[in-house]
Short mmCIF file of C-alpha atoms in Angstrom, two decimals:
data_model
loop_
_atom_site.label_atom_id
_atom_site.label_comp_id
_atom_site.label_asym_id
_atom_site.label_seq_id
_atom_site.Cartn_x
_atom_site.Cartn_y
_atom_site.Cartn_z
CA MET Q 941 -42.47 62.31 -16.70
CA LYS Q 942 -40.23 64.20 -14.32
CA SER Q 943 -42.09 62.70 -11.39
CA ASN Q 944 -41.44 59.21 -12.60
CA LEU Q 945 -37.82 59.95 -13.21
CA PHE Q 946 -37.45 61.32 -9.70
CA SER Q 947 -39.10 58.28 -8.17
CA PHE Q 948 -36.82 55.99 -10.15
CA SER Q 949 -33.72 57.86 -8.89
CA ILE Q 950 -34.90 57.64 -5.29
CA SER Q 951 -35.48 53.92 -5.63
CA LEU Q 952 -32.11 53.37 -7.28
CA PHE Q 953 -30.37 55.28 -4.48
CA ALA Q 954 -32.12 53.17 -1.85
CA VAL Q 955 -31.10 49.95 -3.58
CA VAL Q 956 -27.45 51.06 -3.78
CA CYS Q 957 -27.42 52.02 -0.10
CA MET Q 958 -28.87 48.69 0.94
CA ALA Q 959 -26.29 46.86 -1.20
CA LEU Q 960 -23.47 48.78 0.33
CA SER Q 961 -24.81 48.15 3.84
CA GLY Q 962 -25.00 44.40 3.12
CA CYS Q 963 -21.45 44.37 1.88
CA ARG Q 964 -20.27 45.97 5.08
CA GLU Q 965 -22.15 43.47 7.22
CA LYS Q 966 -20.80 40.49 5.31
CA ALA Q 967 -17.15 41.68 5.07
CA ALA Q 968 -14.71 39.22 6.69
CA PRO Q 969 -12.90 40.50 9.77
CA ALA Q 970 -9.33 41.61 9.18
CA ALA Q 971 -6.86 38.72 9.50
CA GLU Q 972 -4.51 38.83 12.53
CA PRO Q 973 -0.79 38.93 11.71
CA PRO Q 974 0.91 35.50 11.92
CA PRO Q 975 2.81 34.83 15.13
CA ALA Q 976 6.49 35.59 15.01
CA PRO Q 977 8.71 32.50 14.51
CA PRO Q 978 10.33 31.24 17.71
CA VAL Q 979 13.76 32.68 18.37
CA ALA Q 980 16.44 30.00 18.90
CA VAL Q 981 18.24 30.51 22.19
CA ALA Q 982 21.85 29.24 22.16
CA THR Q 983 22.52 26.69 24.87
CA PRO Q 984 26.05 27.08 26.23
CA THR Q 985 28.23 24.00 25.57
CA PRO Q 986 29.25 22.49 28.88
CA ALA Q 987 32.98 22.48 29.53
CA PRO Q 988 34.51 19.03 28.94
CA THR Q 989 35.10 17.04 32.07
CA PRO Q 990 38.85 16.63 32.48
CA GLU Q 991 40.17 13.09 32.49
CA PRO Q 992 40.98 12.04 36.03
CA THR Q 993 44.69 11.83 36.70
CA PRO Q 994 45.58 8.15 37.08
CA ALA Q 995 46.86 7.06 40.46
CA ILE Q 996 50.42 5.95 39.78
CA ASP Q 997 52.02 3.36 42.02
CA LYS Q 998 55.50 4.84 42.30
CA ASN Q 999 56.56 2.01 44.59
CA ALA Q 1000 56.09 -0.64 41.89
CA GLN Q 1001 59.17 -2.46 40.66
CA VAL Q 1002 60.01 -3.90 37.26
CA VAL Q 1003 62.57 -6.47 36.18
CA VAL Q 1004 63.59 -6.54 32.55
CA LEU Q 1005 64.75 -9.99 31.42
CA CYS Q 1006 67.20 -10.31 28.53
CA TYR Q 1007 67.27 -13.48 26.44
CA HIS Q 1008 68.99 -14.17 23.12
CA ARG Q 1009 68.16 -17.43 21.36
CA LEU Q 1010 66.16 -20.61 22.08
CA GLU Q 1011 68.16 -23.17 20.12
CA GLY Q 1012 69.48 -25.43 22.88
CA SER Q 1013 72.05 -24.82 25.61
CA LYS Q 1014 74.72 -26.75 23.69
CA LEU Q 1015 75.14 -23.71 21.42
CA GLY Q 1016 76.62 -21.60 24.20
CA ALA Q 1017 75.69 -19.40 27.13
CA MET Q 1018 73.40 -17.16 25.07
CA SER Q 1019 71.21 -20.07 23.92
CA MET Q 1020 68.57 -21.87 26.02
CA ASP Q 1021 66.67 -25.10 25.70
CA PRO Q 1022 63.04 -24.23 24.82
CA PRO Q 1023 61.63 -26.34 27.71
CA ALA Q 1024 63.87 -24.47 30.16
CA PHE Q 1025 62.59 -21.15 28.82
CA GLU Q 1026 58.97 -22.30 29.08
CA GLN Q 1027 59.59 -23.43 32.65
CA GLN Q 1028 60.87 -19.96 33.54
CA MET Q 1029 57.73 -18.40 32.05
CA GLN Q 1030 55.68 -20.70 34.28
CA GLN Q 1031 57.74 -19.66 37.31
CA ILE Q 1032 56.96 -16.02 36.55
CA LYS Q 1033 53.26 -16.85 36.49
CA ASP Q 1034 53.45 -18.93 39.68
CA ALA Q 1035 55.26 -16.08 41.45
CA GLY Q 1036 52.36 -13.73 40.72
CA ILE Q 1037 54.48 -11.41 38.60
CA SER Q 1038 52.66 -9.47 35.90
CA VAL Q 1039 54.35 -9.44 32.50
CA ILE Q 1040 53.78 -6.05 30.89
CA SER Q 1041 54.62 -4.65 27.50
CA MET Q 1042 57.42 -2.19 26.89
CA GLN Q 1043 54.80 0.45 26.04
CA ASP Q 1044 53.09 -0.04 29.40
CA PHE Q 1045 56.45 0.19 31.12
CA LEU Q 1046 57.22 3.49 29.37
CA ALA Q 1047 53.73 4.86 30.09
CA TRP Q 1048 54.25 4.10 33.78
CA ARG Q 1049 57.64 5.81 33.77
CA HIS Q 1050 56.00 8.85 32.12
CA GLY Q 1051 53.31 8.95 34.82
CA GLU Q 1052 50.54 8.12 32.34
CA LYS Q 1053 49.30 4.83 33.81
CA SER Q 1054 49.87 2.59 36.77
CA ILE Q 1055 51.17 -0.96 36.78
CA PRO Q 1056 50.96 -3.84 39.28
CA PRO Q 1057 53.44 -3.83 42.18
CA LYS Q 1058 55.59 -6.63 40.69
CA CYS Q 1059 56.18 -6.65 36.95
CA ALA Q 1060 58.47 -8.16 34.35
CA VAL Q 1061 59.33 -7.09 30.81
CA ILE Q 1062 60.66 -9.81 28.49
CA THR Q 1063 63.22 -8.91 25.83
CA PHE Q 1064 65.32 -10.75 23.23
CA ASP Q 1065 68.53 -9.38 21.76
CA ASP Q 1066 70.11 -9.62 18.30
CA GLY Q 1067 67.31 -10.94 16.09
CA TYR Q 1068 67.49 -14.73 15.99
CA VAL Q 1069 64.84 -16.62 14.05
CA SER Q 1070 64.14 -18.76 17.12
CA ASN Q 1071 62.45 -15.70 18.62
CA PHE Q 1072 59.88 -16.05 15.83
CA GLU Q 1073 59.71 -19.84 15.60
CA VAL Q 1074 60.01 -20.80 19.29
CA ALA Q 1075 59.58 -17.83 21.62
CA LEU Q 1076 56.45 -16.43 19.99
CA PRO Q 1077 54.34 -19.61 20.37
CA ILE Q 1078 55.45 -20.11 23.98
CA LEU Q 1079 54.78 -16.53 24.96
CA LYS Q 1080 51.42 -16.56 23.18
CA LYS Q 1081 50.50 -19.55 25.32
CA PHE Q 1082 51.07 -17.47 28.47
CA GLY Q 1083 49.68 -14.26 26.99
CA TYR Q 1084 52.99 -12.49 27.57
CA PRO Q 1085 54.06 -9.52 25.44
CA PHE Q 1086 57.73 -9.14 24.57
CA THR Q 1087 60.26 -6.91 22.85
CA MET Q 1088 62.87 -7.82 20.23
CA TYR Q 1089 66.06 -5.77 19.90
CA ILE Q 1090 67.59 -6.25 16.47
CA TYR Q 1091 70.80 -5.05 14.91
CA THR Q 1092 69.94 -4.32 11.33
CA LYS Q 1093 73.03 -5.84 9.67
CA PHE Q 1094 72.04 -9.25 11.08
CA VAL Q 1095 68.47 -9.17 9.71
CA ASN Q 1096 68.04 -11.12 6.44
CA SER Q 1097 71.65 -12.32 6.63
CA GLY Q 1098 70.64 -15.99 6.44
CA GLY Q 1099 71.40 -18.81 8.82
CA LYS Q 1100 69.79 -18.21 12.20
CA SER Q 1101 68.76 -14.59 11.58
CA VAL Q 1102 65.19 -13.36 11.41
CA THR Q 1103 63.91 -11.89 8.13
CA TRP Q 1104 62.13 -8.58 7.59
CA GLN Q 1105 59.00 -10.51 6.59
CA GLN Q 1106 59.08 -12.42 9.88
CA LEU Q 1107 59.57 -9.15 11.72
CA GLU Q 1108 56.44 -7.85 9.99
CA GLU Q 1109 54.53 -10.88 11.29
CA LEU Q 1110 55.95 -10.33 14.77
CA ARG Q 1111 54.92 -6.67 14.58
CA ASP Q 1112 51.40 -7.67 13.55
CA ALA Q 1113 51.29 -10.11 16.48
CA GLY Q 1114 51.90 -7.20 18.85
CA VAL Q 1115 55.61 -7.70 19.43
CA ASP Q 1116 57.49 -4.48 20.19
CA ILE Q 1117 60.67 -4.04 18.12
CA GLY Q 1118 63.60 -1.90 19.23
CA SER Q 1119 67.07 -0.97 18.09
CA HIS Q 1120 70.24 -2.88 18.95
CA SER Q 1121 72.46 -0.77 16.62
CA ILE Q 1122 73.52 -1.55 13.04
CA THR Q 1123 76.67 -3.64 13.50
CA HIS Q 1124 76.52 -4.71 17.19
CA SER Q 1125 79.81 -2.93 17.90
CA ASP Q 1126 80.99 -1.84 21.34
CA LEU Q 1127 79.69 1.73 21.40
CA ARG Q 1128 82.27 2.78 23.99
CA SER Q 1129 85.19 1.96 21.73
CA LYS Q 1130 86.63 4.94 19.83
CA ASN Q 1131 88.99 2.57 17.95
CA LYS Q 1132 91.51 5.31 17.09
CA ARG Q 1133 88.73 7.59 15.79
CA SER Q 1134 88.87 11.32 16.39
CA GLN Q 1135 86.10 12.70 18.59
CA GLU Q 1136 84.25 13.91 15.50
CA GLU Q 1137 84.60 10.51 13.81
CA TYR Q 1138 83.54 8.72 16.99
CA GLU Q 1139 80.35 10.74 17.28
CA ALA Q 1140 79.59 10.17 13.59
CA PHE Q 1141 80.01 6.42 14.21
CA LEU Q 1142 77.62 6.59 17.16
CA ARG Q 1143 75.01 8.48 15.17
CA ALA Q 1144 75.11 5.81 12.48
CA GLU Q 1145 74.70 3.04 15.04
CA LEU Q 1146 72.02 4.77 17.12
CA VAL Q 1147 70.18 7.12 14.77
CA GLU Q 1148 70.33 5.26 11.47
CA SER Q 1149 69.43 1.90 13.00
CA LYS Q 1150 66.31 3.49 14.47
CA SER Q 1151 65.41 5.05 11.12
CA ILE Q 1152 65.94 1.81 9.16
CA ILE Q 1153 63.61 -0.16 11.45
CA GLU Q 1154 60.97 2.56 11.43
CA GLN Q 1155 60.99 2.78 7.63
CA LYS Q 1156 61.05 -0.99 7.06
CA LEU Q 1157 58.26 -1.79 9.52
CA GLY Q 1158 56.27 1.44 9.69
CA ILE Q 1159 56.58 1.68 13.46
CA ARG Q 1160 58.00 4.06 16.03
CA VAL Q 1161 61.11 2.73 17.72
CA ALA Q 1162 61.04 3.94 21.32
CA THR Q 1163 63.89 2.07 23.00
CA HIS Q 1164 67.45 0.86 22.44
CA ALA Q 1165 69.52 -1.96 23.92
CA TYR Q 1166 73.24 -1.18 24.06
CA PRO Q 1167 75.34 -3.94 22.45
CA TYR Q 1168 77.07 -5.86 25.27
CA GLY Q 1169 75.35 -3.41 27.64
CA ASN Q 1170 78.21 -0.95 27.14
CA HIS Q 1171 77.69 2.80 27.12
CA ASN Q 1172 79.25 6.04 28.29
CA GLU Q 1173 78.30 9.69 28.60
CA VAL Q 1174 78.64 10.40 24.86
CA VAL Q 1175 76.65 7.29 23.91
CA ARG Q 1176 73.85 8.27 26.28
CA ARG Q 1177 73.77 11.83 24.97
CA ILE Q 1178 73.46 10.74 21.35
CA ALA Q 1179 70.85 8.11 22.28
CA THR Q 1180 68.82 10.89 23.88
CA GLU Q 1181 69.27 13.12 20.83
CA ALA Q 1182 68.13 10.23 18.61
CA GLY Q 1183 64.76 10.29 20.37
CA TYR Q 1184 64.88 7.08 22.40
CA GLU Q 1185 62.67 7.15 25.47
CA ALA Q 1186 64.79 4.55 27.25
CA ALA Q 1187 67.95 2.55 26.73
CA PHE Q 1188 69.06 -0.66 28.43
CA SER Q 1189 72.28 -2.28 29.57
CA VAL Q 1190 72.62 -5.83 30.92
CA TYR Q 1191 73.37 -4.79 34.47
CA GLY Q 1192 70.61 -6.60 36.34
CA GLN Q 1193 68.60 -4.52 38.77
CA LYS Q 1194 65.01 -3.97 39.71
CA ILE Q 1195 63.83 -0.75 38.10
CA GLY Q 1196 61.86 1.83 40.03
CA PHE Q 1197 59.77 4.79 38.95
CA GLY Q 1198 62.69 7.25 38.77
CA GLY Q 1199 66.25 7.17 37.53
CA ASP Q 1200 68.03 7.95 34.29
CA PRO Q 1201 66.04 6.41 31.39
CA MET Q 1202 69.26 6.02 29.40
CA GLN Q 1203 70.80 3.75 32.07
CA LEU Q 1204 68.22 1.06 32.77
CA GLY Q 1205 69.42 -2.38 33.75
CA ARG Q 1206 68.31 -5.81 32.54
CA TYR Q 1207 69.02 -9.27 33.88
CA ALA Q 1208 70.90 -11.30 31.24
CA ILE Q 1209 69.39 -14.77 31.62
CA GLU Q 1210 71.53 -17.84 30.97
CA GLN Q 1211 70.45 -21.42 31.48
CA ALA Q 1212 73.72 -22.23 33.28
CA LYS Q 1213 73.12 -19.41 35.80
CA PRO Q 1214 69.70 -20.11 37.36
CA GLN Q 1215 70.59 -17.93 40.35
CA VAL Q 1216 70.38 -14.83 38.15
CA PHE Q 1217 66.81 -15.66 37.10
CA GLN Q 1218 65.86 -16.43 40.71
CA ALA Q 1219 67.28 -13.10 41.85
CA ALA Q 1220 65.33 -11.34 39.12
CA ILE Q 1221 61.94 -12.75 40.13
CA ASN Q 1222 62.56 -12.42 43.88
CA PHE Q 1223 60.57 -9.37 45.00
CA THR Q 1224 60.56 -10.31 48.69
CA GLY Q 1225 61.93 -8.05 51.38
CA ALA Q 1226 61.70 -4.29 51.79
CA GLY Q 1227 62.88 -3.40 48.32
CA ALA Q 1228 66.09 -5.42 48.60
CA THR Q 1229 67.76 -6.00 45.26
CA THR Q 1230 70.61 -8.16 44.15
CA VAL Q 1231 72.79 -6.67 41.47
CA TYR Q 1232 74.37 -9.14 39.05
CA GLN Q 1233 77.06 -8.37 36.53
CA ALA Q 1234 76.04 -10.23 33.41
CA SER Q 1235 79.46 -10.67 31.85
CA PRO Q 1236 83.01 -9.30 32.15
CA VAL Q 1237 82.49 -6.83 29.33
CA ALA Q 1238 79.14 -5.55 30.56
CA THR Q 1239 80.25 -3.08 33.21
CA ALA Q 1240 77.76 -0.27 32.74
CA SER Q 1241 75.83 0.61 35.89
CA SER Q 1242 72.26 1.88 35.97
CA MET Q 1243 72.98 3.76 39.21
CA LYS Q 1244 73.97 7.40 39.43
CA THR Q 1245 77.73 7.63 39.88
CA THR Q 1246 80.56 10.14 39.90
CA PRO Q 1247 82.46 9.96 37.62
CA ALA Q 1248 79.72 8.68 35.32
CA GLU Q 1249 79.99 5.21 33.82
CA GLY Q 1250 82.52 5.28 30.98
CA GLU Q 1251 83.43 8.94 31.54
CA ALA Q 1252 86.93 10.17 30.70
CA ILE Q 1253 88.22 12.58 33.36
CA GLY Q 1254 91.30 14.75 33.70
CA ASN Q 1255 91.19 15.32 37.45
CA PRO Q 1256 93.86 13.04 39.02
CA SER Q 1257 92.19 13.20 42.46
CA PRO Q 1258 88.46 12.88 41.84
CA LEU Q 1259 85.62 12.34 44.26
CA LEU Q 1260 84.11 8.87 43.78
CA SER Q 1261 80.44 8.56 44.69
CA ILE Q 1262 77.43 6.37 44.04
CA ASP Q 1263 73.72 6.68 44.87
CA LEU Q 1264 72.76 3.44 46.64
CA THR Q 1265 69.00 3.96 46.59
CA ASP Q 1266 68.54 0.89 44.38
CA PHE Q 1267 70.22 -1.29 47.00
CA GLY Q 1268 66.98 -1.16 48.97
CA ASP Q 1269 67.02 -1.77 52.73
CA PHE Q 1270 70.74 -2.41 53.25
CA ASP Q 1271 73.04 -2.21 56.26
CA PRO Q 1272 75.11 1.02 55.98
CA ALA Q 1273 77.82 -0.51 58.19
CA SER Q 1274 78.36 -3.25 55.60
CA ILE Q 1275 79.27 -0.87 52.75
CA GLU Q 1276 82.63 -1.59 51.16
CA MET Q 1277 84.19 0.32 48.27
CA ARG Q 1278 87.06 -1.01 46.20
CA VAL Q 1279 88.98 0.84 43.50
CA SER Q 1280 91.21 -0.94 41.02
CA SER Q 1281 94.92 -0.20 41.71
CA PHE Q 1282 93.95 1.10 45.19
CA GLY Q 1283 92.08 -1.76 46.86
CA VAL Q 1284 89.60 -1.10 49.67
CA VAL Q 1285 89.11 2.61 50.40
CA PRO Q 1286 87.38 4.17 53.45
CA ALA Q 1287 84.15 5.34 51.84
CA LYS Q 1288 81.78 7.60 53.76
CA TYR Q 1289 78.02 7.13 53.74
CA ASP Q 1290 75.48 9.94 53.79
CA ALA Q 1291 72.14 8.56 55.01
CA ALA Q 1292 70.23 11.66 53.86
CA THR Q 1293 71.18 11.16 50.21
CA LYS Q 1294 71.95 7.41 50.40
CA THR Q 1295 75.29 8.17 48.78
CA ALA Q 1296 78.60 6.42 49.41
CA SER Q 1297 81.64 8.49 48.50
CA TYR Q 1298 85.41 8.66 48.77
CA GLN Q 1299 87.78 11.50 47.95
CA LEU Q 1300 90.93 10.03 46.44
CA THR Q 1301 94.05 11.14 48.27
CA ARG Q 1302 96.47 9.48 45.87
CA LYS Q 1303 96.63 10.60 42.28
CA LEU Q 1304 95.39 8.48 39.41
CA ARG Q 1305 98.10 7.13 37.14
CA ASP Q 1306 96.51 4.30 35.14
CA GLN Q 1307 94.28 4.81 32.14
CA ALA Q 1308 91.25 2.79 33.25
CA TYR Q 1309 89.65 2.26 36.66
CA THR Q 1310 86.79 0.19 38.04
CA VAL Q 1311 84.94 0.93 41.29
CA ILE Q 1312 83.09 -1.89 43.08
CA VAL Q 1313 80.66 -1.17 45.93
CA THR Q 1314 79.07 -3.95 47.98
CA ALA Q 1315 76.70 -4.08 50.95
CA LYS Q 1316 74.36 -6.51 52.70
CA ALA Q 1317 70.60 -6.23 52.24
CA GLY Q 1318 68.16 -8.71 53.70
CA GLY Q 1319 71.00 -11.08 54.55
CA ARG Q 1320 72.22 -11.06 50.94
CA LYS Q 1321 75.14 -9.38 49.24
CA VAL Q 1322 74.31 -6.64 46.76
CA GLU Q 1323 76.88 -5.20 44.41
CA ALA Q 1324 77.34 -2.36 41.94
CA ARG Q 1325 80.31 -1.46 39.80
CA TRP Q 1326 81.24 1.12 37.24
CA SER Q 1327 84.28 2.15 35.21
CA PHE Q 1328 85.88 5.38 34.09
CA THR Q 1329 89.08 6.42 32.36
CA PHE Q 1330 91.78 8.92 33.25
CA ASP Q 1331 93.36 11.16 30.63
CA PRO Q 1332 95.98 13.54 32.06
CA LYS Q 1333 95.72 15.64 28.90
CA LYS Q 1334 92.05 16.33 29.60
CA ALA Q 1335 91.59 19.58 31.49
CA ALA Q 1336 90.61 19.03 35.09
CA PRO Q 1337 87.63 21.08 36.33
CA ALA Q 1338 88.47 24.27 38.18
CA SER Q 1339 88.30 23.92 41.94
#
């Protein structure tokens, strides 16, 4: 019995060993660990390529044309026959002059873009409905942009005035709209106001008119046209403070790249004075310009002068000077300076600065003075003039 039990134990042990050996032979190999996920490597962002600086043609010239209404020449000097206006637009095209927008003109002046060598900007003053009914279709035909300068008191006043709704349509058609004050008053006239009252009046005319237009039309008003073209040092300062990028008189000159943006000239176009329009579109010669005074009351110059246009001075013996760069290629020997109450004075010319000047040897006595400077350029007479006032109570600058 013990022998059998022993044999059974030996057999059972053998079976267990064989089973264990089989399990080891059949066991699956250990699984390899999964590969590590790829690590994202940051790629450096390339630096943005700077916009190339545009090549600005600083020798380009611009004429700014000033019209008023297109209701027939029988209504006065400020009104033109529509066919005559259309003919002038054709002449601009035939002369190869590019008509640019006011925004392009400002961008060029800021050095942001270039313009063709010969350009024109078309403007209309006051806010007549004929600008909407007549000028817009004609200018659309030529593809010409234009600017309207409105004085806000005239808008929606009935008769021949444009309405705010029409101005909205003009805006949507791409017409630029600028300020021409609130009441179209002469901004140089103090009219017995104190200095504080005068400046408050100017802020209403220059600042509030800009704000009214911007709020009514949802636009940014960038430029101003002085009523009658009249301005002085105080007017220009407040126009600058109001945020205008440029302001225009009606003293016709070709505008270059530089110069005071608050003293830019326009040619006031009248049907009865075709020579003014011809002078405006004549870009021939080596920069020669013809300066036209638009009307007796429009005496503001766009040239740098001493004293400044409209300035009140207390010095009875001032130095009179004017920068003649805008005269172009003129004959220095032909320069002539005249001063009201004095006549012709022996002005000196400095070729290095292109400045004509004269030191008064007689004291000023009158209240208002006008200086007229003429020369010959390209066989033609060019002229500039400016005015200032003398106030003996005003302190003269220390010498």
